[in-house]
């Protein structure tokens, strides 16, 4: 459940719907599903078994499990920590938006407003640099405080109540969405493969998203694997979590797209999509204040269970490597994440790096987001697959995989996937994205 809490987060609720919207739905969703099962899940299993075998944080895991003269593999552990830090720096800006929407919901901000005015409220927030900083500070403070005190029991307790609550509310909203007039259009947007709309860059994004929503390539799953027992079933855990993750991603989209098509909003709104659409629906329903506040509290919670896990990985890494205390690690890393996040929090306002977007094509927030989730995560994940498939000692690999599972028949297909399909697939997609090869022309 804890691993599920970490995996299910803003990736499914916030990122999946807007990236799907930007990439034209249909084929993109199909690519995401294929990548999840052929690439994401095998790497997820690899991370779990590596963590369980080494019983350490990522840097220690790659160091301990690498053969004697190949200890440089620990750089991969640092690269995972770097990806975590980078992702956390802008992820908490988005979680800050959810905190802000919780307060705005409490103040009934949609009252008496038209649908267009309600979705415009996001632009007000996005362009207010100081307000973004404030919420970002509060959210990182919350994450740091929890990790600082190490109150895992409390988190576990609340996870068991609030995660199912999130699922129930998502299901309820989804059922309501099916009654909206735009539902069938939304359904075919998400599920009907529409050739021509998916570009090569979309493939790379689908791959990044498959890694992001499963939390692979950041070291989180390695760390959680290190807490697993020899009797725990790794393949089963991986399939269960992947299915839950996909379910939440699809539910979130099937809630959001009917609103878009019913109220004439645009599917290509980008990172603000979740915040621009759902309040429009809440305003139409009875009990707006309660519904909207509860929903955004649950989004904050889903984000928090994810950020805590990442912060734990980072703190575990510095305590293990530098011998710092947990408290020192939490405070310093919390500060670092906040400082790194400042340009992202100020992206919409243009208070910092004003010319960034004009010079590099995307604003700072979008640049860090794009770089980390489309390039860094898949690269890390591929090297993890190579490590598990080729570098890890043969006997160790076999026992690590088969201990605790009844699904022994999965070992060979898994090995084939991590050895061949993952590296070759990811490299092809990356070569295509960088324009070195053109798959369309070859086919
Ligand atoms: N799987 C997580 C999600 O979808 O939200 C990925 C994640 C990102 C976890 C950032 C934690 C985090 F701080």
PDB file of N, CA and C and ligand atoms in Angstrom, residues 6-12 84 87-88 91 211-215 218 220 245 303 306-310, ligand 1:
ATOM      1  N   UNK A   6       2.985   5.866  -3.021  1.00  0.00           N
ATOM      2  CA  UNK A   6       4.069   6.633  -3.621  1.00  0.00           C
ATOM      3  C   UNK A   6       3.899   6.727  -5.134  1.00  0.00           C
ATOM      4  N   UNK A   7       3.483   5.616  -5.735  1.00  0.00           N
ATOM      5  CA  UNK A   7       3.356   5.610  -7.193  1.00  0.00           C
ATOM      6  C   UNK A   7       2.167   6.434  -7.663  1.00  0.00           C
ATOM      7  N   UNK A   8       1.046   6.330  -6.939  1.00  0.00           N
ATOM      8  CA  UNK A   8      -0.135   7.080  -7.366  1.00  0.00           C
ATOM      9  C   UNK A   8      -0.022   8.500  -6.847  1.00  0.00           C
ATOM     10  N   UNK A   9       0.143   9.401  -7.770  1.00  0.00           N
ATOM     11  CA  UNK A   9       0.318  10.787  -7.353  1.00  0.00           C
ATOM     12  C   UNK A   9      -0.102  11.727  -8.454  1.00  0.00           C
ATOM     13  N   UNK A  10       0.581  12.875  -8.507  1.00  0.00           N
ATOM     14  CA  UNK A  10       0.213  13.866  -9.515  1.00  0.00           C
ATOM     15  C   UNK A  10       0.473  13.359 -10.935  1.00  0.00           C
ATOM     16  N   UNK A  11       1.337  12.327 -11.047  1.00  0.00           N
ATOM     17  CA  UNK A  11       1.610  11.772 -12.368  1.00  0.00           C
ATOM     18  C   UNK A  11       0.320  11.294 -13.015  1.00  0.00           C
ATOM     19  N   UNK A  12      -0.514  10.593 -12.247  1.00  0.00           N
ATOM     20  CA  UNK A  12      -1.773  10.083 -12.804  1.00  0.00           C
ATOM     21  C   UNK A  12      -2.856  11.167 -12.840  1.00  0.00           C
ATOM     22  N   UNK A  84      15.371  12.563  -8.805  1.00  0.00           N
ATOM     23  CA  UNK A  84      14.391  12.783  -7.736  1.00  0.00           C
ATOM     24  C   UNK A  84      14.371  14.248  -7.317  1.00  0.00           C
ATOM     25  N   UNK A  87      12.858  16.472 -10.109  1.00  0.00           N
ATOM     26  CA  UNK A  87      11.416  16.286 -10.262  1.00  0.00           C
ATOM     27  C   UNK A  87      10.680  16.873  -9.064  1.00  0.00           C
ATOM     28  N   UNK A  88      11.249  16.634  -7.887  1.00  0.00           N
ATOM     29  CA  UNK A  88      10.614  17.178  -6.682  1.00  0.00           C
ATOM     30  C   UNK A  88      10.520  18.701  -6.734  1.00  0.00           C
ATOM     31  N   UNK A  91       7.532  19.467  -9.023  1.00  0.00           N
ATOM     32  CA  UNK A  91       6.342  18.706  -8.613  1.00  0.00           C
ATOM     33  C   UNK A  91       5.679  19.409  -7.430  1.00  0.00           C
ATOM     34  N   UNK A 211       7.284   5.705 -17.208  1.00  0.00           N
ATOM     35  CA  UNK A 211       8.277   5.647 -16.122  1.00  0.00           C
ATOM     36  C   UNK A 211       7.829   6.521 -14.952  1.00  0.00           C
ATOM     37  N   UNK A 212       7.379   7.738 -15.273  1.00  0.00           N
ATOM     38  CA  UNK A 212       7.018   8.705 -14.239  1.00  0.00           C
ATOM     39  C   UNK A 212       5.882   8.183 -13.360  1.00  0.00           C
ATOM     40  N   UNK A 213       4.797   7.714 -13.994  1.00  0.00           N
ATOM     41  CA  UNK A 213       3.655   7.309 -13.172  1.00  0.00           C
ATOM     42  C   UNK A 213       3.970   6.060 -12.347  1.00  0.00           C
ATOM     43  N   UNK A 214       4.932   5.247 -12.805  1.00  0.00           N
ATOM     44  CA  UNK A 214       5.299   4.076 -11.999  1.00  0.00           C
ATOM     45  C   UNK A 214       6.437   4.388 -11.032  1.00  0.00           C
ATOM     46  N   UNK A 215       6.939   5.621 -11.065  1.00  0.00           N
ATOM     47  CA  UNK A 215       8.055   6.058 -10.205  1.00  0.00           C
ATOM     48  C   UNK A 215       9.354   5.315 -10.462  1.00  0.00           C
ATOM     49  N   UNK A 218      13.906   6.754 -10.467  1.00  0.00           N
ATOM     50  CA  UNK A 218      14.180   7.763  -9.439  1.00  0.00           C
ATOM     51  C   UNK A 218      14.739   7.133  -8.161  1.00  0.00           C
ATOM     52  N   UNK A 220      13.080   5.398  -6.065  1.00  0.00           N
ATOM     53  CA  UNK A 220      12.042   5.206  -5.035  1.00  0.00           C
ATOM     54  C   UNK A 220      11.760   3.714  -4.848  1.00  0.00           C
ATOM     55  N   UNK A 245      -2.335   2.090 -10.908  1.00  0.00           N
ATOM     56  CA  UNK A 245      -1.834   3.338 -11.451  1.00  0.00           C
ATOM     57  C   UNK A 245      -2.541   3.708 -12.757  1.00  0.00           C
ATOM     58  N   UNK A 303      -0.295  13.801  -3.551  1.00  0.00           N
ATOM     59  CA  UNK A 303       1.026  14.370  -3.847  1.00  0.00           C
ATOM     60  C   UNK A 303       1.970  14.166  -2.669  1.00  0.00           C
ATOM     61  N   UNK A 306       3.534  10.885  -2.253  1.00  0.00           N
ATOM     62  CA  UNK A 306       4.602  10.675  -3.238  1.00  0.00           C
ATOM     63  C   UNK A 306       5.856  11.466  -2.847  1.00  0.00           C
ATOM     64  N   UNK A 307       5.687  12.744  -2.475  1.00  0.00           N
ATOM     65  CA  UNK A 307       6.884  13.560  -2.198  1.00  0.00           C
ATOM     66  C   UNK A 307       7.622  13.057  -0.950  1.00  0.00           C
ATOM     67  N   UNK A 308       6.861  12.552   0.011  1.00  0.00           N
ATOM     68  CA  UNK A 308       7.520  12.020   1.208  1.00  0.00           C
ATOM     69  C   UNK A 308       8.440  10.862   0.828  1.00  0.00           C
ATOM     70  N   UNK A 309       7.942  10.013  -0.095  1.00  0.00           N
ATOM     71  CA  UNK A 309       8.761   8.852  -0.468  1.00  0.00           C
ATOM     72  C   UNK A 309      10.045   9.306  -1.159  1.00  0.00           C
ATOM     73  N   UNK A 310       9.930  10.341  -1.998  1.00  0.00           N
ATOM     74  CA  UNK A 310      11.129  10.817  -2.696  1.00  0.00           C
ATOM     75  C   UNK A 310      12.100  11.448  -1.702  1.00  0.00           C
TER      76      UNK A 310
HETATM   77  N1  LIG B   1       4.620   8.030  -9.600  1.00  0.00           N
HETATM   78  C1  LIG B   1       4.702   9.317  -8.999  1.00  0.00           C
HETATM   79  C2  LIG B   1       3.557  10.129  -9.525  1.00  0.00           C
HETATM   80  O1  LIG B   1       2.953   9.674 -10.493  1.00  0.00           O
HETATM   81  O2  LIG B   1       3.229  11.176  -9.026  1.00  0.00           O
HETATM   82  C3  LIG B   1       6.026   9.894  -9.369  1.00  0.00           C
HETATM   83  C4  LIG B   1       6.580  10.849  -8.380  1.00  0.00           C
HETATM   84  C5  LIG B   1       6.956  12.087  -8.784  1.00  0.00           C
HETATM   85  C6  LIG B   1       6.699  10.526  -7.077  1.00  0.00           C
HETATM   86  C7  LIG B   1       7.453  12.996  -7.899  1.00  0.00           C
HETATM   87  C8  LIG B   1       7.183  11.435  -6.174  1.00  0.00           C
HETATM   88  C9  LIG B   1       7.548  12.675  -6.609  1.00  0.00           C
HETATM   89  F1  LIG B   1       8.004  13.562  -5.750  1.00  0.00           F
END
